[in-house]
Amino acid sequence: MESEKKSPPKLTRRNYSKIIRPVFGILVVGYILSRLYDVLLVQQAYTAEIWVRLLISGLIIGGVYALIAIGYTLVYGILFMINFAHGEVMMIGTFAGYFLFEATKSINVASAGNPPLSFSNAYPLISVILAFIVGMTVAATAGFFLEKIAYRPLRKAPRLIPLISAIGASFFLQNAAQLLFSPQVRDYANPQAIARGSGWTLIINDSRVIVTYTGVLTFVLSILLMIGLYLMVQKSKLGKAMRAVASDKNTAALMGIDVDAIVSRTFIISGALAGAAGVMWGLHNGLVHFFVGFLPGIKAFTAAVLGGIGNIPGAMLGGLFLGLVESLGPTALGISYQLKDVISFVIMIVILIFRPSGILGEVLSEEKV
Amino acid sequence: MKSRFLVLALILVMVLSACAPRAEEPVVEVPAVEEPVVEEPVVEEPVVEEPVVEEPAGEDPMEICDNDDYGCAVIAPGQTIKIGMGSPMTGGNAAFGIDAEQSGLIAVEDAGLFNGFQFELIAEDDGGTPEGGAAVANKFAADPTIVGVAGHLFSGATFAALPIYEEIGIPMLSPSATNPDLTRQGSRVFNRVPFTDEAQGNAAANYMYNELGFRKVAFLHDGQDYGKGLAEIAAATFESLGGEVVELMGITPGEADYSPVLSTIAAKDPDALYFGGYTQEGVVLTNNMKTSGLEDVVFFGCDGTFGVDFLTRTGANGEGTYHATPRTPPETPEKDAFDTAYQTRWGQAPGELSPFSWNSYDTTTMLIKMVEEVSFVGSDGSLYIPRGALVDAVRELANYIGISGTYTCAPVGDCNVEGPTFWIVENGEFVAVN
């Protein structure tokens, strides 16, 4: 900083990139706007019901991303490390929910009738609640032990070391799941009342738009969980302690806060949220296999960075934004769906050019960095 | 510092997302045949007495090897003659690979002992991807006792693996790689038995236009060698017939929700959705169609979407969808014997996991037969297999009667070019329609 003030500005490589980046950003924004103009106002190929359908799928997947993204952001906020095994924690939650539904499906409450009425069909609400409880508990346990085994011994190590440990843990969990549960893709056995694909029907422009029960469940529940988490972090004693540890571990310890316990609880909370996201994913998309957490994990990490990593409302916003961009982007820009990840990443790069710490990213103090 | 760290992390993410983890490679050991003595009850004298049957009189075996373009594979006594197989055995398309392996294992068992040597099937997981195909091919190329490859199964993996086998002289005989370009690049080692995508694409377009009366069809593919080639051929033919191609688009394979892309297609109001790709994506597409405004649109799949997996995972959503398979094998005693063996050994009927069970058995058996034809036992008791001669023998294969029918390889390596059978799903079962 000091030396820059003294010497006259030269066109160094650093200055050069300072010019290039905004120019690149403006070009991309210009291109996006021109495509939007072309598709929305000139071609007008898509009618309202199409946009509504896209919006619905975007919000649903966005809700799931947001829940997972919160896990990244919580851990980053406290430990300044990226928990790359977070997607696998979600996968474990998905499997837990899967096995619960298999169990409730196999219990018959009334032997009369053919096929006999199973527990999950007789009491869909109870079995769904049970699935969420089991999924969240198992994933929270996984998160707890993940921290204990893979991260705690490396707490004092340089920043890259836990990151590598996280990647190792991610591979370990994936392969363990593959060995335990076989690489087969399985289907979630939803209770019939909320079967995949069933839902309320809206009539828009004489065509039916189905708002699926599982989709509504996913979206509403993820919003509720996010509000709950936000209130907990802001109002409760645990939340206060978490914020204290996040802002300064040493001072927090001096104030009588048990830092290790707070870190453990953070992992438990983020694991529980990932578990809930996993069960939602299973209920809505129906697929479960050992690799199921990988892509959502990566996407949610992107969402967390987009919203400003370390910032909880930022992660929620980033998740929903990413879901919507993925769903609406290719259609709105008239670009092939194969390129939807390219679109999301380009938009993320543009946002990071203009706001390097994310949409709601805070300006971090030096010691935090 | 922080931003640099984030950039680093992002790069890491991109690299990570580019390389899915390799599943550990299941090397499948062929269980030792329990009754090797029963196999050859008619041997009056010890076999070792005069095993050199195929050796041309008066010629030094070493000379054959020296003159061979690729040299000889030498199998020492006690070693097995290995036939490789590269197929997806994990992930959403694992059924194809598992089925091929199960069929191949039966073929190896049926082959029995040859001059005291046993055949062994080495099935490796290539994930059906180009990276996996190349990795498996390199592994096979490094093993001097692998003499032929009954695969690979998927076109993308085959493209990547082909040049590696070409260099070392390992003949390939794929039961299912159907991309037309595979036999157009003048490869010496690559052969296959299924109909080409060209034949299937043309037949599918014809069937949709003429038999089903569709005029507006959207074509989707998974962006991979097989699906993309197939969908493009079908779309071109459909257009030339006078139909309207409302969309020809790729999707990203491996996703759990395709409703956005389907909603966009719904705006174009097609009669049918043609999909070139595999079961995993076909299942998700079929399920998503019911909530994306395409509930009355017919899903028309291909031989990549056929299989019992599709039925169980789509349930009621799968009703009325179309699929294709290689021609169904005629009912012969050989087919019966294989079907029984498969059922007893694996507890399910062949053709359930994938449509390529019989092709896989045939290709493995053909490779074994060709090995038996060209190889000879040297004076040191080892089995010598001239690789170049084997490559040529597979290419020159003619009038070979297998389970699926009679095979004769064309000079480019297409051993069977007969068109597909189409199937419709009715009441949870595949019903042939032509």
PDB file of N, CA and C in Angstrom, chain B residues 252-322:
ATOM      1  N   THR B 252     -27.229 -32.200 -20.086  1.00  0.00           N
ATOM      2  CA  THR B 252     -26.068 -32.635 -19.319  1.00  0.00           C
ATOM      3  C   THR B 252     -26.402 -33.970 -18.667  1.00  0.00           C
ATOM      4  N   PRO B 253     -25.633 -35.017 -18.969  1.00  0.00           N
ATOM      5  CA  PRO B 253     -25.972 -36.300 -18.357  1.00  0.00           C
ATOM      6  C   PRO B 253     -25.742 -36.274 -16.851  1.00  0.00           C
ATOM      7  N   GLY B 254     -26.452 -37.149 -16.152  1.00  0.00           N
ATOM      8  CA  GLY B 254     -26.198 -37.339 -14.727  1.00  0.00           C
ATOM      9  C   GLY B 254     -26.993 -36.440 -13.806  1.00  0.00           C
ATOM     10  N   GLU B 255     -27.906 -35.636 -14.330  1.00  0.00           N
ATOM     11  CA  GLU B 255     -28.651 -34.756 -13.440  1.00  0.00           C
ATOM     12  C   GLU B 255     -29.916 -35.430 -12.933  1.00  0.00           C
ATOM     13  N   ALA B 256     -30.476 -34.859 -11.892  1.00  0.00           N
ATOM     14  CA  ALA B 256     -31.627 -35.487 -11.256  1.00  0.00           C
ATOM     15  C   ALA B 256     -32.931 -34.805 -11.650  1.00  0.00           C
ATOM     16  N   ASP B 257     -32.853 -33.714 -12.395  1.00  0.00           N
ATOM     17  CA  ASP B 257     -34.064 -32.979 -12.726  1.00  0.00           C
ATOM     18  C   ASP B 257     -33.883 -32.299 -14.086  1.00  0.00           C
ATOM     19  N   TYR B 258     -34.698 -32.717 -15.046  1.00  0.00           N
ATOM     20  CA  TYR B 258     -34.613 -32.095 -16.366  1.00  0.00           C
ATOM     21  C   TYR B 258     -35.868 -31.296 -16.673  1.00  0.00           C
ATOM     22  N   SER B 259     -36.645 -30.945 -15.642  1.00  0.00           N
ATOM     23  CA  SER B 259     -37.898 -30.261 -15.978  1.00  0.00           C
ATOM     24  C   SER B 259     -37.708 -28.911 -16.662  1.00  0.00           C
ATOM     25  N   PRO B 260     -36.654 -28.124 -16.352  1.00  0.00           N
ATOM     26  CA  PRO B 260     -36.528 -26.861 -17.098  1.00  0.00           C
ATOM     27  C   PRO B 260     -36.431 -27.068 -18.607  1.00  0.00           C
ATOM     28  N   VAL B 261     -35.560 -27.980 -19.033  1.00  0.00           N
ATOM     29  CA  VAL B 261     -35.390 -28.168 -20.475  1.00  0.00           C
ATOM     30  C   VAL B 261     -36.684 -28.718 -21.087  1.00  0.00           C
ATOM     31  N   LEU B 262     -37.390 -29.570 -20.333  1.00  0.00           N
ATOM     32  CA  LEU B 262     -38.631 -30.125 -20.862  1.00  0.00           C
ATOM     33  C   LEU B 262     -39.715 -29.056 -20.953  1.00  0.00           C
ATOM     34  N   SER B 263     -39.756 -28.149 -19.969  1.00  0.00           N
ATOM     35  CA  SER B 263     -40.735 -27.062 -20.025  1.00  0.00           C
ATOM     36  C   SER B 263     -40.519 -26.212 -21.267  1.00  0.00           C
ATOM     37  N   THR B 264     -39.263 -25.970 -21.593  1.00  0.00           N
ATOM     38  CA  THR B 264     -38.965 -25.174 -22.780  1.00  0.00           C
ATOM     39  C   THR B 264     -39.441 -25.888 -24.032  1.00  0.00           C
ATOM     40  N   ILE B 265     -39.252 -27.213 -24.042  1.00  0.00           N
ATOM     41  CA  ILE B 265     -39.684 -27.980 -25.209  1.00  0.00           C
ATOM     42  C   ILE B 265     -41.205 -27.982 -25.317  1.00  0.00           C
ATOM     43  N   ALA B 266     -41.876 -27.971 -24.152  1.00  0.00           N
ATOM     44  CA  ALA B 266     -43.341 -27.982 -24.164  1.00  0.00           C
ATOM     45  C   ALA B 266     -43.893 -26.790 -24.943  1.00  0.00           C
ATOM     46  N   ALA B 267     -43.151 -25.689 -24.954  1.00  0.00           N
ATOM     47  CA  ALA B 267     -43.611 -24.499 -25.675  1.00  0.00           C
ATOM     48  C   ALA B 267     -43.709 -24.770 -27.165  1.00  0.00           C
ATOM     49  N   LYS B 268     -42.983 -25.774 -27.657  1.00  0.00           N
ATOM     50  CA  LYS B 268     -42.959 -26.040 -29.099  1.00  0.00           C
ATOM     51  C   LYS B 268     -43.973 -27.094 -29.488  1.00  0.00           C
ATOM     52  N   ASP B 269     -44.687 -27.613 -28.501  1.00  0.00           N
ATOM     53  CA  ASP B 269     -45.829 -28.478 -28.745  1.00  0.00           C
ATOM     54  C   ASP B 269     -45.531 -29.676 -29.646  1.00  0.00           C
ATOM     55  N   PRO B 270     -44.569 -30.529 -29.268  1.00  0.00           N
ATOM     56  CA  PRO B 270     -44.242 -31.672 -30.131  1.00  0.00           C
ATOM     57  C   PRO B 270     -45.213 -32.840 -29.929  1.00  0.00           C
ATOM     58  N   ASP B 271     -45.236 -33.757 -30.904  1.00  0.00           N
ATOM     59  CA  ASP B 271     -46.018 -34.992 -30.757  1.00  0.00           C
ATOM     60  C   ASP B 271     -45.241 -36.011 -29.932  1.00  0.00           C
ATOM     61  N   ALA B 272     -43.926 -35.982 -30.080  1.00  0.00           N
ATOM     62  CA  ALA B 272     -43.110 -36.977 -29.397  1.00  0.00           C
ATOM     63  C   ALA B 272     -41.772 -36.373 -29.047  1.00  0.00           C
ATOM     64  N   LEU B 273     -41.129 -37.018 -28.082  1.00  0.00           N
ATOM     65  CA  LEU B 273     -39.788 -36.616 -27.679  1.00  0.00           C
ATOM     66  C   LEU B 273     -38.872 -37.795 -27.947  1.00  0.00           C
ATOM     67  N   TYR B 274     -37.952 -37.622 -28.877  1.00  0.00           N
ATOM     68  CA  TYR B 274     -37.001 -38.693 -29.150  1.00  0.00           C
ATOM     69  C   TYR B 274     -35.767 -38.462 -28.298  1.00  0.00           C
ATOM     70  N   PHE B 275     -35.273 -39.523 -27.669  1.00  0.00           N
ATOM     71  CA  PHE B 275     -34.091 -39.357 -26.838  1.00  0.00           C
ATOM     72  C   PHE B 275     -33.001 -40.347 -27.226  1.00  0.00           C
ATOM     73  N   GLY B 276     -31.838 -39.839 -27.529  1.00  0.00           N
ATOM     74  CA  GLY B 276     -30.667 -40.675 -27.762  1.00  0.00           C
ATOM     75  C   GLY B 276     -29.789 -40.607 -26.532  1.00  0.00           C
ATOM     76  N   GLY B 277     -29.664 -41.717 -25.834  1.00  0.00           N
ATOM     77  CA  GLY B 277     -28.871 -41.710 -24.610  1.00  0.00           C
ATOM     78  C   GLY B 277     -29.097 -42.992 -23.849  1.00  0.00           C
ATOM     79  N   TYR B 278     -28.898 -42.921 -22.541  1.00  0.00           N
ATOM     80  CA  TYR B 278     -28.957 -44.141 -21.746  1.00  0.00           C
ATOM     81  C   TYR B 278     -30.070 -44.095 -20.692  1.00  0.00           C
ATOM     82  N   THR B 279     -30.248 -45.235 -20.034  1.00  0.00           N
ATOM     83  CA  THR B 279     -31.358 -45.416 -19.098  1.00  0.00           C
ATOM     84  C   THR B 279     -31.449 -44.312 -18.049  1.00  0.00           C
ATOM     85  N   GLN B 280     -30.312 -44.009 -17.415  1.00  0.00           N
ATOM     86  CA  GLN B 280     -30.310 -43.066 -16.299  1.00  0.00           C
ATOM     87  C   GLN B 280     -31.054 -41.776 -16.663  1.00  0.00           C
ATOM     88  N   GLU B 281     -30.650 -41.154 -17.770  1.00  0.00           N
ATOM     89  CA  GLU B 281     -31.273 -39.896 -18.161  1.00  0.00           C
ATOM     90  C   GLU B 281     -32.674 -40.144 -18.721  1.00  0.00           C
ATOM     91  N   GLY B 282     -32.828 -41.289 -19.412  1.00  0.00           N
ATOM     92  CA  GLY B 282     -34.143 -41.613 -19.961  1.00  0.00           C
ATOM     93  C   GLY B 282     -35.193 -41.719 -18.866  1.00  0.00           C
ATOM     94  N   VAL B 283     -34.828 -42.312 -17.745  1.00  0.00           N
ATOM     95  CA  VAL B 283     -35.755 -42.460 -16.624  1.00  0.00           C
ATOM     96  C   VAL B 283     -36.141 -41.088 -16.081  1.00  0.00           C
ATOM     97  N   VAL B 284     -35.143 -40.242 -15.850  1.00  0.00           N
ATOM     98  CA  VAL B 284     -35.427 -38.928 -15.271  1.00  0.00           C
ATOM     99  C   VAL B 284     -36.288 -38.111 -16.237  1.00  0.00           C
ATOM    100  N   LEU B 285     -35.949 -38.176 -17.529  1.00  0.00           N
ATOM    101  CA  LEU B 285     -36.739 -37.430 -18.522  1.00  0.00           C
ATOM    102  C   LEU B 285     -38.189 -37.906 -18.509  1.00  0.00           C
ATOM    103  N   THR B 286     -38.374 -39.226 -18.545  1.00  0.00           N
ATOM    104  CA  THR B 286     -39.735 -39.767 -18.596  1.00  0.00           C
ATOM    105  C   THR B 286     -40.534 -39.329 -17.371  1.00  0.00           C
ATOM    106  N   ASN B 287     -39.909 -39.394 -16.211  1.00  0.00           N
ATOM    107  CA  ASN B 287     -40.616 -38.978 -14.996  1.00  0.00           C
ATOM    108  C   ASN B 287     -40.897 -37.480 -15.008  1.00  0.00           C
ATOM    109  N   ASN B 288     -39.937 -36.692 -15.435  1.00  0.00           N
ATOM    110  CA  ASN B 288     -40.117 -35.237 -15.436  1.00  0.00           C
ATOM    111  C   ASN B 288     -41.137 -34.768 -16.468  1.00  0.00           C
ATOM    112  N   MET B 289     -41.318 -35.558 -17.522  1.00  0.00           N
ATOM    113  CA  MET B 289     -42.244 -35.132 -18.582  1.00  0.00           C
ATOM    114  C   MET B 289     -43.653 -34.927 -18.036  1.00  0.00           C
ATOM    115  N   LYS B 290     -43.997 -35.709 -16.990  1.00  0.00           N
ATOM    116  CA  LYS B 290     -45.363 -35.634 -16.464  1.00  0.00           C
ATOM    117  C   LYS B 290     -45.626 -34.329 -15.732  1.00  0.00           C
ATOM    118  N   THR B 291     -44.589 -33.626 -15.334  1.00  0.00           N
ATOM    119  CA  THR B 291     -44.825 -32.373 -14.612  1.00  0.00           C
ATOM    120  C   THR B 291     -44.341 -31.161 -15.400  1.00  0.00           C
ATOM    121  N   SER B 292     -43.991 -31.361 -16.656  1.00  0.00           N
ATOM    122  CA  SER B 292     -43.417 -30.249 -17.407  1.00  0.00           C
ATOM    123  C   SER B 292     -44.272 -29.855 -18.594  1.00  0.00           C
ATOM    124  N   GLY B 293     -45.527 -30.229 -18.592  1.00  0.00           N
ATOM    125  CA  GLY B 293     -46.387 -29.872 -19.717  1.00  0.00           C
ATOM    126  C   GLY B 293     -46.238 -30.807 -20.895  1.00  0.00           C
ATOM    127  N   LEU B 294     -45.556 -31.946 -20.686  1.00  0.00           N
ATOM    128  CA  LEU B 294     -45.379 -32.906 -21.785  1.00  0.00           C
ATOM    129  C   LEU B 294     -46.091 -34.215 -21.448  1.00  0.00           C
ATOM    130  N   GLU B 295     -47.146 -34.137 -20.602  1.00  0.00           N
ATOM    131  CA  GLU B 295     -47.743 -35.393 -20.139  1.00  0.00           C
ATOM    132  C   GLU B 295     -48.396 -36.188 -21.258  1.00  0.00           C
ATOM    133  N   ASP B 296     -48.784 -35.527 -22.359  1.00  0.00           N
ATOM    134  CA  ASP B 296     -49.418 -36.270 -23.456  1.00  0.00           C
ATOM    135  C   ASP B 296     -48.441 -36.561 -24.592  1.00  0.00           C
ATOM    136  N   VAL B 297     -47.182 -36.243 -24.389  1.00  0.00           N
ATOM    137  CA  VAL B 297     -46.196 -36.429 -25.442  1.00  0.00           C
ATOM    138  C   VAL B 297     -45.535 -37.792 -25.269  1.00  0.00           C
ATOM    139  N   VAL B 298     -45.315 -38.464 -26.390  1.00  0.00           N
ATOM    140  CA  VAL B 298     -44.759 -39.820 -26.343  1.00  0.00           C
ATOM    141  C   VAL B 298     -43.242 -39.758 -26.189  1.00  0.00           C
ATOM    142  N   PHE B 299     -42.723 -40.526 -25.251  1.00  0.00           N
ATOM    143  CA  PHE B 299     -41.273 -40.643 -25.116  1.00  0.00           C
ATOM    144  C   PHE B 299     -40.796 -41.785 -26.004  1.00  0.00           C
ATOM    145  N   PHE B 300     -39.898 -41.478 -26.914  1.00  0.00           N
ATOM    146  CA  PHE B 300     -39.381 -42.491 -27.827  1.00  0.00           C
ATOM    147  C   PHE B 300     -37.885 -42.666 -27.556  1.00  0.00           C
ATOM    148  N   GLY B 301     -37.540 -43.757 -26.924  1.00  0.00           N
ATOM    149  CA  GLY B 301     -36.147 -43.986 -26.556  1.00  0.00           C
ATOM    150  C   GLY B 301     -35.404 -44.798 -27.598  1.00  0.00           C
ATOM    151  N   CYS B 302     -34.363 -45.471 -27.168  1.00  0.00           N
ATOM    152  CA  CYS B 302     -33.505 -46.191 -28.109  1.00  0.00           C
ATOM    153  C   CYS B 302     -33.004 -47.451 -27.408  1.00  0.00           C
ATOM    154  N   ASP B 303     -32.016 -48.116 -27.971  1.00  0.00           N
ATOM    155  CA  ASP B 303     -31.537 -49.330 -27.311  1.00  0.00           C
ATOM    156  C   ASP B 303     -30.775 -49.007 -26.029  1.00  0.00           C
ATOM    157  N   GLY B 304     -30.415 -47.720 -25.853  1.00  0.00           N
ATOM    158  CA  GLY B 304     -29.759 -47.327 -24.612  1.00  0.00           C
ATOM    159  C   GLY B 304     -30.717 -47.176 -23.451  1.00  0.00           C
ATOM    160  N   THR B 305     -32.011 -47.046 -23.738  1.00  0.00           N
ATOM    161  CA  THR B 305     -32.966 -46.861 -22.648  1.00  0.00           C
ATOM    162  C   THR B 305     -33.751 -48.132 -22.352  1.00  0.00           C
ATOM    163  N   PHE B 306     -33.523 -49.163 -23.151  1.00  0.00           N
ATOM    164  CA  PHE B 306     -34.254 -50.418 -22.946  1.00  0.00           C
ATOM    165  C   PHE B 306     -33.679 -51.149 -21.748  1.00  0.00           C
ATOM    166  N   GLY B 307     -34.525 -51.770 -20.968  1.00  0.00           N
ATOM    167  CA  GLY B 307     -34.034 -52.577 -19.864  1.00  0.00           C
ATOM    168  C   GLY B 307     -35.005 -52.539 -18.714  1.00  0.00           C
ATOM    169  N   VAL B 308     -34.902 -53.533 -17.830  1.00  0.00           N
ATOM    170  CA  VAL B 308     -35.868 -53.661 -16.751  1.00  0.00           C
ATOM    171  C   VAL B 308     -35.748 -52.480 -15.781  1.00  0.00           C
ATOM    172  N   ASP B 309     -34.545 -51.893 -15.701  1.00  0.00           N
ATOM    173  CA  ASP B 309     -34.344 -50.706 -14.878  1.00  0.00           C
ATOM    174  C   ASP B 309     -35.314 -49.597 -15.249  1.00  0.00           C
ATOM    175  N   PHE B 310     -35.489 -49.412 -16.547  1.00  0.00           N
ATOM    176  CA  PHE B 310     -36.384 -48.354 -17.013  1.00  0.00           C
ATOM    177  C   PHE B 310     -37.796 -48.605 -16.493  1.00  0.00           C
ATOM    178  N   LEU B 311     -38.237 -49.862 -16.555  1.00  0.00           N
ATOM    179  CA  LEU B 311     -39.597 -50.190 -16.123  1.00  0.00           C
ATOM    180  C   LEU B 311     -39.789 -49.932 -14.644  1.00  0.00           C
ATOM    181  N   THR B 312     -38.851 -50.432 -13.820  1.00  0.00           N
ATOM    182  CA  THR B 312     -39.052 -50.301 -12.378  1.00  0.00           C
ATOM    183  C   THR B 312     -38.946 -48.847 -11.946  1.00  0.00           C
ATOM    184  N   ARG B 313     -38.126 -48.080 -12.614  1.00  0.00           N
ATOM    185  CA  ARG B 313     -37.895 -46.728 -12.104  1.00  0.00           C
ATOM    186  C   ARG B 313     -38.838 -45.692 -12.693  1.00  0.00           C
ATOM    187  N   THR B 314     -39.567 -46.040 -13.747  1.00  0.00           N
ATOM    188  CA  THR B 314     -40.539 -45.074 -14.248  1.00  0.00           C
ATOM    189  C   THR B 314     -41.952 -45.457 -13.834  1.00  0.00           C
ATOM    190  N   GLY B 315     -42.196 -46.741 -13.577  1.00  0.00           N
ATOM    191  CA  GLY B 315     -43.527 -47.176 -13.148  1.00  0.00           C
ATOM    192  C   GLY B 315     -44.589 -46.756 -14.140  1.00  0.00           C
ATOM    193  N   ALA B 316     -45.629 -46.120 -13.613  1.00  0.00           N
ATOM    194  CA  ALA B 316     -46.751 -45.723 -14.466  1.00  0.00           C
ATOM    195  C   ALA B 316     -46.329 -44.673 -15.494  1.00  0.00           C
ATOM    196  N   ASN B 317     -45.324 -43.876 -15.161  1.00  0.00           N
ATOM    197  CA  ASN B 317     -44.887 -42.841 -16.113  1.00  0.00           C
ATOM    198  C   ASN B 317     -44.312 -43.448 -17.379  1.00  0.00           C
ATOM    199  N   GLY B 318     -43.818 -44.681 -17.281  1.00  0.00           N
ATOM    200  CA  GLY B 318     -43.176 -45.302 -18.425  1.00  0.00           C
ATOM    201  C   GLY B 318     -44.144 -45.921 -19.418  1.00  0.00           C
ATOM    202  N   GLU B 319     -45.425 -45.991 -19.052  1.00  0.00           N
ATOM    203  CA  GLU B 319     -46.408 -46.599 -19.959  1.00  0.00           C
ATOM    204  C   GLU B 319     -46.451 -45.850 -21.299  1.00  0.00           C
ATOM    205  N   GLY B 320     -46.480 -46.621 -22.383  1.00  0.00           N
ATOM    206  CA  GLY B 320     -46.613 -46.017 -23.703  1.00  0.00           C
ATOM    207  C   GLY B 320     -45.327 -45.450 -24.266  1.00  0.00           C
ATOM    208  N   THR B 321     -44.206 -45.666 -23.588  1.00  0.00           N
ATOM    209  CA  THR B 321     -42.941 -45.202 -24.151  1.00  0.00           C
ATOM    210  C   THR B 321     -42.398 -46.247 -25.115  1.00  0.00           C
ATOM    211  N   TYR B 322     -41.617 -45.790 -26.076  1.00  0.00           N
ATOM    212  CA  TYR B 322     -41.031 -46.702 -27.070  1.00  0.00           C
ATOM    213  C   TYR B 322     -39.538 -46.863 -26.841  1.00  0.00           C
TER     214      TYR B 322
END
